[in-house]
Amino acid sequence: MDRIHIRGGKRLYGEIPISGAKNAALPLIVTALLTPDRLTLTNVPDLADIAFMAELMRQLGTSVEWRKSDVLGEGGVMTMRSAARPQSFAPYDVVRKMRASFLVIGPLLARVREATVSLPGGCAIGARPVDLHLKGLEALGASIEIAGGYVLARAPDGLKGAEFVFPMVSVGATENLLMAAVLAEGRTVLANAAREPEIVDLGQCLIAMGAKISGLGTDRIVIDGVKELGGVSYAVLPDRIETGTYAIATAIAGGEVELTGTREELIGALVPLLRAAGSEVTTTNRGVKISRNGARPHSVDATTEPFPGFPTDLQAQYMALMATADGTSEIRETIFENRFMHVPELARMGADISIEGDTAIVRGKERLIGAPVMATDLRASVSLILAGLAAEGETIVHRVYHLDRGFERIEEKLGRCGADMERQKE
Ligand code: EPZ
């Protein structure tokens, strides 16, 4: 197991290439189950979660070839070809490691009319049930049974298009139903659907494969089922959470960093907060530039919401910034019920944060002090790295395997901009 040492106090100057989005690549990989043809993905990030998904795809009978690039930020190429009749069993051992494995249930039902997939269980950030995925599949005509920790889903006569209104917005359930509906008979309408850019990316790849979909990026997606889909080559969207994380890193450490291969609109809800907190954000022809020179950041409140609102996946990083800001801010988490695990760790570095229900009250400190801290989940662990950039002295972040699930070569990306950090073996 690795740990990361950071000696704080260095401003960041330079450029950081942004990788392909983990949360777009994961469902895109799964689309290979929808066609017997070859699917090629480019701009694939080299992350532990992507390796988990590739392994699951192999277990389902898909050939997977993944060519990685040594060039920082240059994505890999993944070529997949599913079996003529894919395996339809996703075991507990795989699904418990990564919840996104549950995304295979929709496409397997659509293609082979049956799937047995382990229930993912809860995780550190909340209970995270899959009831909406299952209700949606039932609406498309699947029979669902739960036994021994597994979901047994069957649609012997094929899925049938239907209207499904999500009682709450869910990214994963929207993706699962979208992948199920493209091969269902007739029209499916998904209302109160998620609007995240990763869903638009998935839908565009499906359209390129021959699917008939309209309304992507709105809360009403209409899908007219087709008989079969073909292979394509498709480039994964830039990672908006990585983009936002390095934008916040620059706001915390000070300096000027250009994030290349990404787009400002992907962090649309973060930009006004960063500006109000005292950073400059500009679009360049290669991406987006962030700078903060001089004065301490100001406190600005934030509330997490489904896209286009402020993303829960940037809440921990933003809290690290507010922990060093001038004033008091309130940060409200409305998506997950237990996503404040970074708070006690930030407190070890001297942050002054108290929690009242779903809201963290952050009283900014002029200085954080480096300390040994423990990563608890992916986004929480990166918030500790960001806090370490601003802290006085050395911060050691333990259990960085969480970080490797979602941030590619972070110590190199930040190190090239002048951060004093290195990875060591525990
Ligand atoms: C996706 O998770 C992301 N994961 C998460 O990123 C992200 O935090 C989340 O969306 C919200 O933006 C991937 O894309 C792989 P949801 P997902 O279904 O799809 C509740 C990261 O760090 N809910 O939109 O699982 C759920 O408990 C990860 O990269 C139900 O009640 O999130 C939550 O409170 C962490 N029943 C809310 O909805 C369901 O059937 C939103 O969850 C499904 C969800």
XYZ file of C-alpha atoms and ligand atoms in Angstrom:
470
model
C 0.000 0.000 0.000
C 1.297 3.470 -0.842
C 1.222 6.778 0.967
C 1.773 10.287 -0.358
C 3.985 12.858 1.357
C 3.309 16.529 0.657
C 5.336 19.473 1.894
C 2.967 22.407 1.659
C 3.399 26.056 0.820
C 4.417 25.892 -2.852
C 2.406 27.834 -5.427
C 1.468 25.964 -8.592
C 2.553 27.153 -12.043
C 2.289 25.295 -15.319
C -0.182 23.041 -17.071
C -1.988 19.847 -16.226
C -3.412 17.574 -18.928
C -6.869 16.323 -17.984
C -7.592 12.627 -18.501
C -10.720 10.927 -19.804
C -13.571 10.760 -17.296
C -13.685 7.669 -15.090
C -17.451 7.974 -14.662
C -17.998 8.268 -18.417
C -15.566 5.459 -19.303
C -17.188 2.942 -16.914
C -20.637 2.860 -18.609
C -19.035 3.222 -22.056
C -17.050 0.025 -21.449
C -20.288 -1.736 -20.503
C -21.912 -0.780 -23.850
C -19.663 -3.406 -25.477
C -22.159 -5.951 -24.072
C -24.838 -4.543 -26.394
C -23.201 -5.611 -29.657
C -21.315 -8.598 -31.045
C -19.181 -6.100 -33.010
C -15.937 -4.491 -31.930
C -16.138 -1.380 -29.721
C -13.048 0.812 -29.440
C -12.746 3.494 -26.782
C -10.027 6.139 -26.858
C -8.978 8.606 -24.124
C -9.426 5.833 -21.527
C -7.858 6.816 -18.181
C -5.443 4.412 -16.485
C -7.249 3.881 -13.182
C -7.931 0.987 -10.827
C -11.720 1.257 -11.378
C -11.265 0.946 -15.142
C -9.143 -2.184 -14.594
C -11.930 -3.640 -12.372
C -14.497 -3.030 -15.089
C -12.234 -4.542 -17.781
C -11.855 -7.624 -15.563
C -15.625 -7.949 -15.126
C -16.104 -7.642 -18.895
C -13.626 -10.504 -19.400
C -15.576 -12.624 -16.910
C -18.697 -11.966 -18.992
C -16.914 -13.417 -22.031
C -15.676 -10.174 -23.646
C -12.209 -9.964 -25.175
C -10.549 -6.794 -23.894
C -7.343 -5.302 -25.197
C -6.133 -2.156 -23.400
C -3.192 -0.221 -24.841
C -2.007 2.399 -22.362
C 0.091 5.432 -23.144
C 3.178 6.522 -21.188
C 2.534 10.159 -22.029
C 1.013 11.982 -19.062
C -2.696 12.707 -19.660
C -2.773 10.866 -22.999
C -5.474 8.262 -22.703
C -5.273 4.611 -23.557
C -7.167 2.708 -26.246
C -9.475 -0.113 -25.205
C -10.805 -2.508 -27.803
C -13.544 -4.922 -26.802
C -15.556 -7.604 -28.481
C -18.251 -9.374 -26.535
C -19.040 -13.056 -26.916
C -21.827 -14.061 -29.324
C -23.779 -14.877 -26.164
C -22.255 -13.073 -23.165
C -22.104 -14.741 -19.742
C -24.791 -13.244 -17.554
C -23.392 -13.728 -14.038
C -21.624 -10.899 -12.140
C -20.298 -12.306 -8.848
C -20.204 -10.627 -5.436
C -16.391 -10.565 -5.419
C -16.353 -8.152 -8.350
C -19.469 -6.070 -7.655
C -18.546 -5.386 -4.017
C -15.229 -3.858 -5.166
C -16.937 -1.365 -7.414
C -20.601 -0.378 -7.427
C -20.503 0.648 -11.089
C -20.348 -3.108 -11.886
C -24.112 -3.085 -11.325
C -24.401 -1.250 -14.662
C -24.071 -4.573 -16.513
C -27.576 -5.679 -15.497
C -29.472 -3.473 -17.993
C -27.415 -4.319 -21.099
C -27.275 -8.042 -20.211
C -31.067 -8.145 -19.872
C -31.439 -6.373 -23.200
C -28.991 -8.598 -25.060
C -29.341 -12.070 -23.469
C -32.661 -11.570 -21.668
C -31.339 -12.623 -18.285
C -28.775 -11.503 -15.720
C -27.718 -12.539 -12.248
C -25.838 -9.709 -10.591
C -24.716 -9.385 -6.989
C -26.292 -6.594 -4.949
C -23.516 -4.040 -4.387
C -24.222 -3.346 -0.697
C -23.577 -0.054 1.068
C -20.351 1.891 0.964
C -18.488 4.515 2.951
C -20.425 7.487 1.550
C -23.921 6.097 2.165
C -26.379 3.209 1.839
C -26.638 3.638 -1.936
C -29.502 1.256 -2.776
C -30.263 0.072 -6.345
C -34.072 0.106 -6.028
C -34.480 2.649 -8.850
C -32.444 0.519 -11.257
C -34.689 -2.457 -10.439
C -38.009 -0.570 -10.588
C -37.038 0.842 -13.968
C -36.127 -2.591 -15.342
C -39.447 -3.946 -14.035
C -41.228 -1.141 -15.875
C -39.534 -2.424 -19.047
C -41.064 -5.845 -18.392
C -38.276 -7.664 -16.528
C -39.105 -9.945 -13.629
C -36.844 -9.324 -10.662
C -36.149 -11.659 -7.776
C -33.668 -11.177 -4.974
C -32.097 -14.261 -3.420
C -28.883 -14.880 -1.521
C -27.598 -11.352 -2.081
C -28.131 -11.602 -5.846
C -30.579 -9.968 -8.236
C -32.027 -12.457 -10.686
C -33.485 -10.534 -13.588
C -35.313 -12.198 -16.465
C -37.082 -10.990 -19.615
C -37.611 -14.183 -21.645
C -39.694 -12.384 -24.305
C -37.387 -9.373 -24.440
C -37.748 -5.944 -22.818
C -40.661 -3.715 -23.841
C -40.519 0.061 -24.052
C -42.394 1.966 -21.325
C -42.560 5.319 -19.579
C -40.613 5.449 -16.318
C -40.583 8.455 -14.010
C -37.596 8.429 -11.644
C -38.825 9.357 -8.152
C -35.377 10.929 -7.591
C -32.494 11.732 -9.924
C -30.018 8.877 -10.249
C -27.006 8.855 -12.544
C -26.437 5.086 -12.440
C -30.119 4.132 -12.804
C -30.508 6.481 -15.790
C -27.454 4.862 -17.414
C -28.681 1.327 -16.725
C -32.142 2.020 -18.165
C -30.738 3.852 -21.173
C -28.578 0.826 -22.016
C -31.523 -1.537 -21.469
C -33.999 0.519 -23.522
C -31.898 0.851 -26.686
C -32.603 -2.813 -27.564
C -36.144 -2.955 -26.088
C -39.179 -3.241 -28.341
C -40.876 0.125 -28.891
C -40.526 3.505 -27.217
C -39.160 4.181 -23.734
C -39.490 7.547 -22.034
C -37.247 8.249 -19.047
C -38.656 11.205 -17.091
C -36.798 13.040 -14.305
C -33.683 11.474 -15.842
C -30.180 12.550 -14.837
C -28.569 15.193 -17.059
C -24.888 14.659 -16.231
C -22.386 15.069 -19.107
C -21.417 11.396 -18.601
C -24.995 10.435 -19.560
C -24.865 12.588 -22.677
C -21.534 10.911 -23.537
C -23.027 7.445 -23.078
C -26.070 8.369 -25.182
C -23.898 9.782 -27.965
C -21.824 6.614 -28.102
C -25.037 4.541 -28.258
C -26.342 6.760 -31.080
C -23.070 6.207 -32.966
C -23.662 2.458 -32.483
C -27.103 2.807 -34.126
C -29.423 3.600 -31.195
C -32.322 6.061 -31.549
C -32.239 8.489 -28.627
C -33.413 12.081 -28.195
C -33.490 14.472 -25.256
C -29.964 13.764 -23.961
C -28.902 16.441 -21.493
C -32.549 17.122 -20.557
C -34.574 15.395 -17.855
C -36.724 13.596 -20.462
C -34.901 11.050 -22.600
C -36.824 9.271 -25.378
C -35.474 6.003 -26.750
C -36.905 4.101 -29.721
C -35.646 0.544 -29.490
C -33.714 -0.970 -32.394
C -33.068 -4.655 -33.196
C -29.283 -4.502 -32.997
C -26.331 -2.195 -32.470
C -22.977 -2.149 -34.238
C -19.386 -1.357 -33.275
C -17.762 2.100 -33.273
C -14.713 3.979 -32.107
C -15.568 6.602 -29.494
C -13.475 9.078 -27.438
C -14.248 9.347 -23.688
C -15.271 12.804 -22.414
C -12.704 14.795 -20.337
C -13.019 14.259 -16.576
C -14.962 17.167 -15.061
C -14.185 16.064 -11.501
C -10.452 15.931 -12.224
C -10.784 19.345 -13.917
C -12.567 20.788 -10.878
C -10.113 19.175 -8.471
C -7.057 20.782 -10.096
C -8.911 24.091 -10.405
C -9.527 23.972 -6.638
C -5.903 22.877 -6.057
C -4.748 26.059 -7.781
C -7.203 28.162 -5.796
C -5.855 26.660 -2.557
C -2.133 26.769 -3.337
C -2.165 29.999 -5.378
C -0.351 30.435 -8.709
C -1.545 29.926 -12.279
C -2.348 26.622 -13.961
C -3.797 25.824 -17.362
C -5.875 22.657 -17.463
C -5.638 21.290 -20.997
C -7.878 18.926 -22.938
C -10.959 19.953 -20.969
C -13.718 22.576 -21.111
C -14.889 25.287 -18.722
C -18.567 24.375 -19.159
C -17.900 20.973 -17.583
C -17.242 22.772 -14.267
C -19.964 25.361 -14.827
C -21.290 25.242 -11.266
C -17.825 25.508 -9.686
C -16.564 28.492 -11.686
C -18.793 31.176 -10.066
C -17.850 29.843 -6.612
C -14.127 29.997 -7.429
C -14.519 33.528 -8.783
C -16.477 34.670 -5.736
C -13.771 33.104 -3.570
C -11.133 35.247 -5.304
C -9.697 33.180 -8.176
C -9.667 34.059 -11.852
C -11.009 31.515 -14.313
C -10.672 31.947 -18.076
C -11.313 29.768 -21.089
C -8.257 29.241 -23.299
C -8.063 27.561 -26.677
C -6.625 24.446 -25.017
C -8.844 24.287 -21.949
C -9.282 26.484 -18.909
C -6.892 28.590 -16.862
C -7.146 29.230 -13.102
C -5.112 31.734 -11.143
C -5.019 33.163 -7.657
C -2.365 35.614 -6.673
C -2.037 37.472 -3.428
C -5.032 37.632 -1.158
C -6.442 34.771 0.861
C -9.529 32.995 -0.601
C -12.935 34.238 0.641
C -15.637 32.034 2.152
C -18.549 31.197 -0.172
C -21.431 28.776 0.614
C -22.151 25.770 -1.613
C -24.859 23.091 -1.914
C -24.434 19.848 -3.837
C -27.103 19.011 -6.419
C -27.537 16.817 -9.489
C -26.032 18.303 -12.680
C -26.076 21.176 -13.635
C -25.770 21.948 -9.904
C -22.586 21.780 -7.856
C -21.336 18.131 -7.895
C -21.096 16.028 -4.759
C -17.849 14.635 -6.186
C -16.222 18.073 -5.660
C -17.665 18.750 -2.208
C -14.685 17.428 -0.199
C -12.157 19.310 -2.355
C -14.155 22.535 -2.078
C -14.306 22.098 1.700
C -10.489 21.938 1.798
C -10.446 25.327 0.034
C -13.030 26.807 2.409
C -11.009 25.485 5.391
C -8.293 27.992 4.420
C -10.636 30.842 3.385
C -11.268 34.151 5.105
C -14.665 33.887 6.844
C -17.244 31.183 7.551
C -19.048 29.127 4.925
C -21.794 26.523 4.920
C -21.449 23.494 2.684
C -24.590 21.410 2.294
C -24.497 17.826 0.974
C -27.849 16.748 -0.481
C -26.867 13.678 -2.545
C -25.234 11.259 -0.092
C -26.062 10.974 3.606
C -22.544 10.214 4.849
C -20.166 12.172 2.731
C -18.336 14.170 5.405
C -15.700 11.584 6.358
C -12.963 13.987 5.344
C -14.049 16.379 8.120
C -12.259 14.632 11.045
C -9.164 14.205 8.868
C -9.155 17.905 7.862
C -9.592 18.688 11.577
C -6.320 16.806 12.236
C -4.701 19.464 10.054
C -6.225 22.244 12.146
C -9.402 22.889 10.146
C -12.349 24.239 12.145
C -15.452 22.450 10.819
C -18.620 21.383 12.597
C -21.455 19.329 11.142
C -25.156 20.039 11.642
C -27.288 17.488 9.812
C -26.480 17.690 6.123
C -24.466 20.909 6.493
C -20.825 21.504 7.368
C -20.006 24.871 8.884
C -16.463 25.743 7.910
C -14.643 28.503 9.769
C -11.630 29.288 7.602
C -8.160 29.220 9.151
C -5.279 31.328 7.905
C -2.992 28.264 8.154
C -3.514 24.515 8.174
C -0.733 22.424 9.692
C 0.571 19.258 8.007
C -0.327 15.964 9.741
C -0.610 12.244 9.040
C -4.137 11.599 7.705
C -6.141 8.676 6.374
C -7.948 8.498 3.034
C -11.497 7.159 3.421
C -12.903 7.325 -0.103
C -11.866 8.594 -3.485
C -12.897 12.243 -3.338
C -12.202 12.539 0.410
C -8.625 11.407 -0.141
C -7.934 13.987 -2.798
C -9.287 16.724 -0.512
C -6.559 15.799 1.979
C -3.917 16.136 -0.742
C -5.289 19.587 -1.623
C -5.295 20.653 2.022
C -1.693 19.401 2.237
C -0.703 21.730 -0.621
C -1.685 24.716 1.502
C -0.589 23.401 4.904
C 2.536 24.331 6.758
C 4.975 21.407 7.021
C 4.465 17.815 5.953
C 1.191 15.993 5.356
C 1.234 12.226 4.888
C -1.873 10.740 3.271
C -2.194 7.019 4.023
C -4.294 4.432 2.142
C -3.948 6.130 -1.216
C -5.396 3.132 -3.063
C -8.661 5.068 -2.839
C -6.989 7.826 -4.820
C -5.723 5.455 -7.505
C -9.309 4.475 -8.262
C -10.001 7.868 -9.772
C -6.952 10.133 -10.168
C -4.317 9.219 -12.725
C -0.690 9.952 -11.713
C -1.712 12.806 -9.420
C 1.735 13.272 -7.879
C 3.229 13.732 -11.363
C 0.495 16.088 -12.534
C 0.789 18.343 -9.480
C 4.574 17.787 -9.195
C 5.106 19.178 -12.708
C 3.470 22.411 -11.517
C 5.814 22.731 -8.560
C 4.020 20.838 -5.778
C 6.493 19.177 -3.433
C 5.016 15.684 -3.140
C 6.041 12.074 -3.582
C 4.616 8.585 -3.314
C 6.247 6.106 -0.926
C 5.599 2.471 -0.066
C 4.008 1.934 3.390
C -22.628 8.310 -9.657
O -22.954 7.349 -8.667
C -21.120 8.463 -9.618
N -20.504 7.184 -9.920
C -20.687 8.978 -8.252
O -19.296 9.179 -8.258
C -21.397 10.313 -7.996
O -21.072 10.764 -6.690
C -22.910 10.135 -8.112
O -23.240 9.574 -9.408
C -23.680 11.438 -7.972
O -23.252 12.351 -8.941
C -20.357 6.786 -11.172
O -20.739 7.467 -12.113
C -19.675 5.485 -11.412
P -26.776 8.137 -8.045
P -24.388 6.692 -8.630
O -27.494 6.898 -8.439
O -24.866 6.508 -10.015
C -29.727 7.378 -4.347
C -17.082 8.875 -7.510
O -16.449 9.296 -6.513
N -30.210 6.193 -5.073
O -26.957 9.360 -8.878
O -24.305 5.501 -7.749
C -28.284 7.222 -3.886
O -28.181 6.469 -2.690
C -18.495 8.369 -7.359
O -16.603 8.835 -8.653
C -31.270 5.471 -4.570
O -31.845 5.786 -3.521
O -25.216 7.830 -7.897
C -27.850 8.660 -3.749
O -28.269 9.163 -2.512
C -18.929 8.331 -5.931
N -31.690 4.347 -5.262
C -28.604 9.376 -4.883
O -29.694 8.475 -5.228
C -31.092 3.961 -6.438
O -31.520 2.937 -7.007
C -27.806 9.643 -6.152
O -27.132 8.463 -6.533
C -30.028 4.716 -6.945
C -29.601 5.836 -6.238
